[in-house]
């Protein structure tokens, strides 16, 4: 599925945000269930917490699906761009994305280990269940923290949404200017220069258009602030 630059990063940001929210909800649901399972209550009294855990797990799954889709689109776009990001930056981004899905899976699996305390169980068995549930709760809290860190690291080194939006607006504006110039060269005034033939003008225009397109691709696919600044200068030079 093809996604434009703006959409790729919106999808990535959305996946990260929803993933963090869902992870926190799972952690809260596990803690609530740990308390609910610590007493011998009826099943109906635990339904709400169990439903909460189930819906939060589904939300996390959907968020991670969006994250994976955004990751695939960004990686594919970078592979098709001659001036793509450095291997170090891209590998760190891909590693963070993979790590996020692994931790999310571990979090959901761990949350399912909670056990219900039954009145018919002997005191020793009940004590063991309480201890195991407490350990599950502790591990889930740790997984939630790791998941949040991994998801946030997916955004590290990538341009922010504001930079992407500004770049997209600038590209559209400059492209429209070039189209207008191609249709009517008089719309843009030039400083007096030596006379040149129409063939030379067409050749120069074609070369400028090629450089503009290459600069546009580089500008909209850079990931680090340094690359973004360099690409912006190239884009400005290509437009001039």
Short mmCIF file of C-alpha atoms in Angstrom, two decimals:
data_model
loop_
_atom_site.label_atom_id
_atom_site.label_comp_id
_atom_site.label_asym_id
_atom_site.label_seq_id
_atom_site.Cartn_x
_atom_site.Cartn_y
_atom_site.Cartn_z
CA UNK A 1 0.00 0.00 0.00
CA UNK A 2 1.41 3.36 -1.08
CA UNK A 3 1.44 6.18 1.44
CA UNK A 4 2.61 9.72 0.82
CA UNK A 5 5.31 11.12 3.10
CA UNK A 6 2.88 12.99 5.34
CA UNK A 7 0.67 9.92 5.78
CA UNK A 8 3.59 7.62 6.62
CA UNK A 9 4.69 9.75 9.57
CA UNK A 10 1.13 10.43 10.71
CA UNK A 11 0.54 6.67 10.80
CA UNK A 12 3.79 6.15 12.68
CA UNK A 13 2.98 8.83 15.26
CA UNK A 14 -0.54 7.47 15.66
CA UNK A 15 0.75 3.92 16.18
CA UNK A 16 3.26 5.08 18.78
CA UNK A 17 0.71 7.20 20.66
CA UNK A 18 -1.99 4.53 20.65
CA UNK A 19 0.55 1.85 21.57
CA UNK A 20 1.68 3.79 24.63
CA UNK A 21 -1.91 4.47 25.69
CA UNK A 22 -2.94 0.82 25.24
CA UNK A 23 0.15 -0.41 27.08
CA UNK A 24 -0.63 1.82 30.04
CA UNK A 25 -4.22 0.58 30.04
CA UNK A 26 -3.05 -3.05 30.09
CA UNK A 27 -0.79 -2.27 33.04
CA UNK A 28 -3.67 -0.64 34.91
CA UNK A 29 -6.02 -3.53 34.06
CA UNK A 30 -3.50 -6.10 35.28
CA UNK A 31 -3.08 -4.22 38.55
CA UNK A 32 -6.84 -4.05 38.98
CA UNK A 33 -7.23 -7.75 38.22
CA UNK A 34 -4.46 -8.59 40.66
CA UNK A 35 -6.56 -6.99 43.37
CA UNK A 36 -9.77 -8.59 42.12
CA UNK A 37 -8.18 -12.05 42.00
CA UNK A 38 -6.78 -11.69 45.52
CA UNK A 39 -10.19 -12.31 47.06
CA UNK A 40 -12.63 -15.15 46.56
CA UNK A 41 -15.32 -13.18 44.75
CA UNK A 42 -17.91 -14.23 42.21
CA UNK A 43 -17.03 -14.34 38.54
CA UNK A 44 -19.49 -11.56 37.77
CA UNK A 45 -17.54 -9.22 39.99
CA UNK A 46 -14.42 -9.68 37.85
CA UNK A 47 -16.04 -9.35 34.44
CA UNK A 48 -15.43 -5.63 34.14
CA UNK A 49 -11.68 -5.91 34.83
CA UNK A 50 -11.34 -8.88 32.47
CA UNK A 51 -13.20 -7.03 29.72
CA UNK A 52 -10.95 -4.04 30.31
CA UNK A 53 -7.84 -6.18 29.89
CA UNK A 54 -9.23 -7.81 26.75
CA UNK A 55 -10.20 -4.54 25.07
CA UNK A 56 -6.86 -2.95 25.98
CA UNK A 57 -5.02 -5.91 24.45
CA UNK A 58 -7.03 -5.50 21.25
CA UNK A 59 -6.21 -1.79 21.15
CA UNK A 60 -2.52 -2.57 21.57
CA UNK A 61 -2.71 -5.07 18.72
CA UNK A 62 -4.30 -2.48 16.42
CA UNK A 63 -1.74 0.15 17.39
CA UNK A 64 1.16 -2.19 16.69
CA UNK A 65 -0.37 -3.14 13.34
CA UNK A 66 -0.33 0.53 12.38
CA UNK A 67 3.24 0.86 13.62
CA UNK A 68 4.36 -2.11 11.51
CA UNK A 69 2.64 -0.72 8.42
CA UNK A 70 4.30 2.67 8.89
CA UNK A 71 7.67 0.99 9.43
CA UNK A 72 7.35 -1.01 6.21
CA UNK A 73 6.37 2.11 4.24
CA UNK A 74 9.25 4.17 5.62
CA UNK A 75 11.79 1.39 5.04
CA UNK A 76 10.53 0.80 1.48
CA UNK A 77 10.61 4.51 0.68
CA UNK A 78 14.13 4.82 2.06
CA UNK A 79 15.34 1.86 -0.02
CA UNK A 80 13.99 3.56 -3.15
CA UNK A 81 15.69 6.86 -2.34
CA UNK A 82 19.34 7.23 -3.49
CA UNK A 83 20.04 9.73 -0.72
CA UNK A 84 18.35 7.72 2.02
CA UNK A 85 19.15 7.79 5.68
CA UNK A 86 22.30 6.33 7.13
CA UNK A 87 22.28 2.63 7.90
CA UNK A 88 22.81 3.39 11.58
CA UNK A 89 19.70 5.59 11.86
CA UNK A 90 17.50 3.26 9.82
CA UNK A 91 18.67 0.15 11.67
CA UNK A 92 17.99 1.80 15.02
CA UNK A 93 14.51 2.74 13.87
CA UNK A 94 13.76 -0.77 12.59
CA UNK A 95 15.19 -2.32 15.75
CA UNK A 96 12.95 -0.14 17.92
CA UNK A 97 9.90 -1.10 15.87
CA UNK A 98 10.65 -4.82 16.12
CA UNK A 99 11.45 -4.50 19.82
CA UNK A 100 8.12 -2.75 20.42
CA UNK A 101 6.16 -5.63 18.88
CA UNK A 102 8.14 -8.20 20.87
CA UNK A 103 7.61 -6.40 24.18
CA UNK A 104 3.91 -5.91 23.42
CA UNK A 105 3.57 -9.64 22.80
CA UNK A 106 5.37 -10.44 26.07
CA UNK A 107 3.15 -7.98 27.94
CA UNK A 108 -0.07 -9.58 26.70
CA UNK A 109 1.23 -13.11 27.35
CA UNK A 110 2.34 -12.19 30.86
CA UNK A 111 -1.00 -10.56 31.68
CA UNK A 112 -2.78 -13.82 30.87
CA UNK A 113 -0.88 -15.63 33.61
CA UNK A 114 -3.03 -14.11 36.34
CA UNK A 115 -4.85 -16.77 38.36
CA UNK A 116 -8.20 -16.67 40.12
CA UNK A 117 -8.36 -17.42 43.82
CA UNK A 118 -10.95 -20.12 44.54
CA UNK A 119 -12.57 -20.69 47.97
CA UNK A 120 -12.06 -24.44 47.67
CA UNK A 121 -8.28 -24.12 47.46
CA UNK A 122 -6.19 -24.77 50.58
CA UNK A 123 -4.51 -21.78 52.25
CA UNK A 124 -1.06 -22.76 50.97
CA UNK A 125 -2.29 -22.90 47.37
CA UNK A 126 -4.02 -19.56 47.77
CA UNK A 127 -0.82 -18.01 49.12
CA UNK A 128 1.13 -19.33 46.12
CA UNK A 129 -1.43 -17.86 43.73
CA UNK A 130 -1.23 -14.48 45.42
CA UNK A 131 2.56 -14.53 45.15
CA UNK A 132 2.50 -15.53 41.47
CA UNK A 133 -0.06 -12.84 40.67
CA UNK A 134 2.06 -10.24 42.42
CA UNK A 135 5.05 -11.32 40.30
CA UNK A 136 2.93 -11.09 37.14
CA UNK A 137 1.87 -7.58 38.10
CA UNK A 138 5.48 -6.55 38.70
CA UNK A 139 6.63 -7.98 35.36
CA UNK A 140 3.76 -6.29 33.52
CA UNK A 141 4.68 -2.92 34.99
CA UNK A 142 8.25 -3.44 33.79
CA UNK A 143 7.03 -4.44 30.32
CA UNK A 144 4.85 -1.32 30.13
CA UNK A 145 7.87 0.87 30.88
CA UNK A 146 10.01 -0.97 28.32
CA UNK A 147 7.24 -0.74 25.72
CA UNK A 148 6.88 3.00 26.25
CA UNK A 149 10.64 3.49 25.87
CA UNK A 150 10.79 1.33 22.73
CA UNK A 151 7.85 3.11 21.11
CA UNK A 152 9.28 6.54 21.89
CA UNK A 153 12.63 5.51 20.41
CA UNK A 154 10.85 4.80 17.12
CA UNK A 155 10.50 8.57 16.75
CA UNK A 156 14.08 9.39 17.71
CA UNK A 157 15.99 10.95 14.82
CA UNK A 158 12.90 11.26 12.63
CA UNK A 159 11.66 14.71 11.63
CA UNK A 160 8.66 15.93 13.57
CA UNK A 161 5.18 16.32 12.12
CA UNK A 162 5.61 20.09 11.86
CA UNK A 163 8.77 19.75 9.78
CA UNK A 164 7.13 17.18 7.50
CA UNK A 165 4.06 19.38 7.00
CA UNK A 166 6.16 22.46 6.28
CA UNK A 167 8.28 20.53 3.79
CA UNK A 168 5.20 19.18 2.01
CA UNK A 169 3.65 22.66 1.76
CA UNK A 170 6.92 24.11 0.46
CA UNK A 171 7.27 21.38 -2.16
CA UNK A 172 3.71 21.90 -3.43
CA UNK A 173 4.18 25.65 -3.60
CA UNK A 174 7.46 25.47 -5.49
CA UNK A 175 6.14 22.81 -7.85
CA UNK A 176 3.21 25.05 -8.76
CA UNK A 177 5.66 27.88 -9.44
CA UNK A 178 7.64 25.67 -11.81
CA UNK A 179 4.50 24.58 -13.63
CA UNK A 180 3.49 28.21 -14.11
CA UNK A 181 6.96 29.05 -15.37
CA UNK A 182 6.87 26.13 -17.83
CA UNK A 183 3.58 27.41 -19.23
CA UNK A 184 4.62 31.07 -19.28
CA UNK A 185 8.33 31.89 -18.65
CA UNK A 186 7.46 35.60 -18.28
CA UNK A 187 5.81 35.03 -14.90
CA UNK A 188 9.25 34.99 -13.28
CA UNK A 189 11.61 37.89 -13.83
CA UNK A 190 15.30 37.27 -14.37
CA UNK A 191 18.30 39.53 -14.08
CA UNK A 192 19.75 40.73 -17.35
CA UNK A 193 22.15 38.16 -18.80
CA UNK A 194 23.70 37.35 -22.13
CA UNK A 195 21.28 36.22 -24.76
CA UNK A 196 20.66 32.49 -24.85
CA UNK A 197 18.80 30.39 -27.35
CA UNK A 198 15.43 28.81 -26.66
CA UNK A 199 17.06 25.38 -26.91
CA UNK A 200 19.52 26.31 -24.18
CA UNK A 201 16.65 27.59 -22.06
CA UNK A 202 14.75 24.32 -22.45
CA UNK A 203 17.89 22.33 -21.60
CA UNK A 204 18.55 24.43 -18.51
CA UNK A 205 14.93 24.13 -17.46
CA UNK A 206 14.97 20.35 -17.88
CA UNK A 207 18.14 20.07 -15.82
CA UNK A 208 16.69 22.32 -13.14
CA UNK A 209 13.51 20.26 -13.05
CA UNK A 210 15.50 17.04 -12.59
CA UNK A 211 17.54 18.58 -9.77
CA UNK A 212 14.35 19.93 -8.21
CA UNK A 213 12.73 16.48 -8.24
CA UNK A 214 15.82 14.86 -6.72
CA UNK A 215 16.02 17.54 -4.06
CA UNK A 216 12.32 17.08 -3.33
CA UNK A 217 12.77 13.33 -2.81
CA UNK A 218 15.74 13.93 -0.52
CA UNK A 219 13.91 16.61 1.47
CA UNK A 220 10.85 14.45 2.10
CA UNK A 221 12.78 11.30 3.01
CA UNK A 222 15.45 12.62 5.40
CA UNK A 223 15.27 11.46 8.99
CA UNK A 224 17.82 13.32 11.08
CA UNK A 225 17.92 17.06 11.83
CA UNK A 226 21.32 17.29 10.11
CA UNK A 227 20.05 15.59 6.97
CA UNK A 228 16.92 17.72 7.04
CA UNK A 229 18.97 20.92 7.14
CA UNK A 230 21.26 19.78 4.33
CA UNK A 231 18.33 18.66 2.20
CA UNK A 232 16.52 21.95 2.77
CA UNK A 233 19.55 23.85 1.48
CA UNK A 234 19.70 21.63 -1.60
CA UNK A 235 15.99 22.10 -2.19
CA UNK A 236 16.29 25.89 -1.90
CA UNK A 237 19.25 25.86 -4.28
CA UNK A 238 17.40 23.69 -6.77
CA UNK A 239 14.42 26.02 -6.71
CA UNK A 240 16.57 29.12 -7.20
#
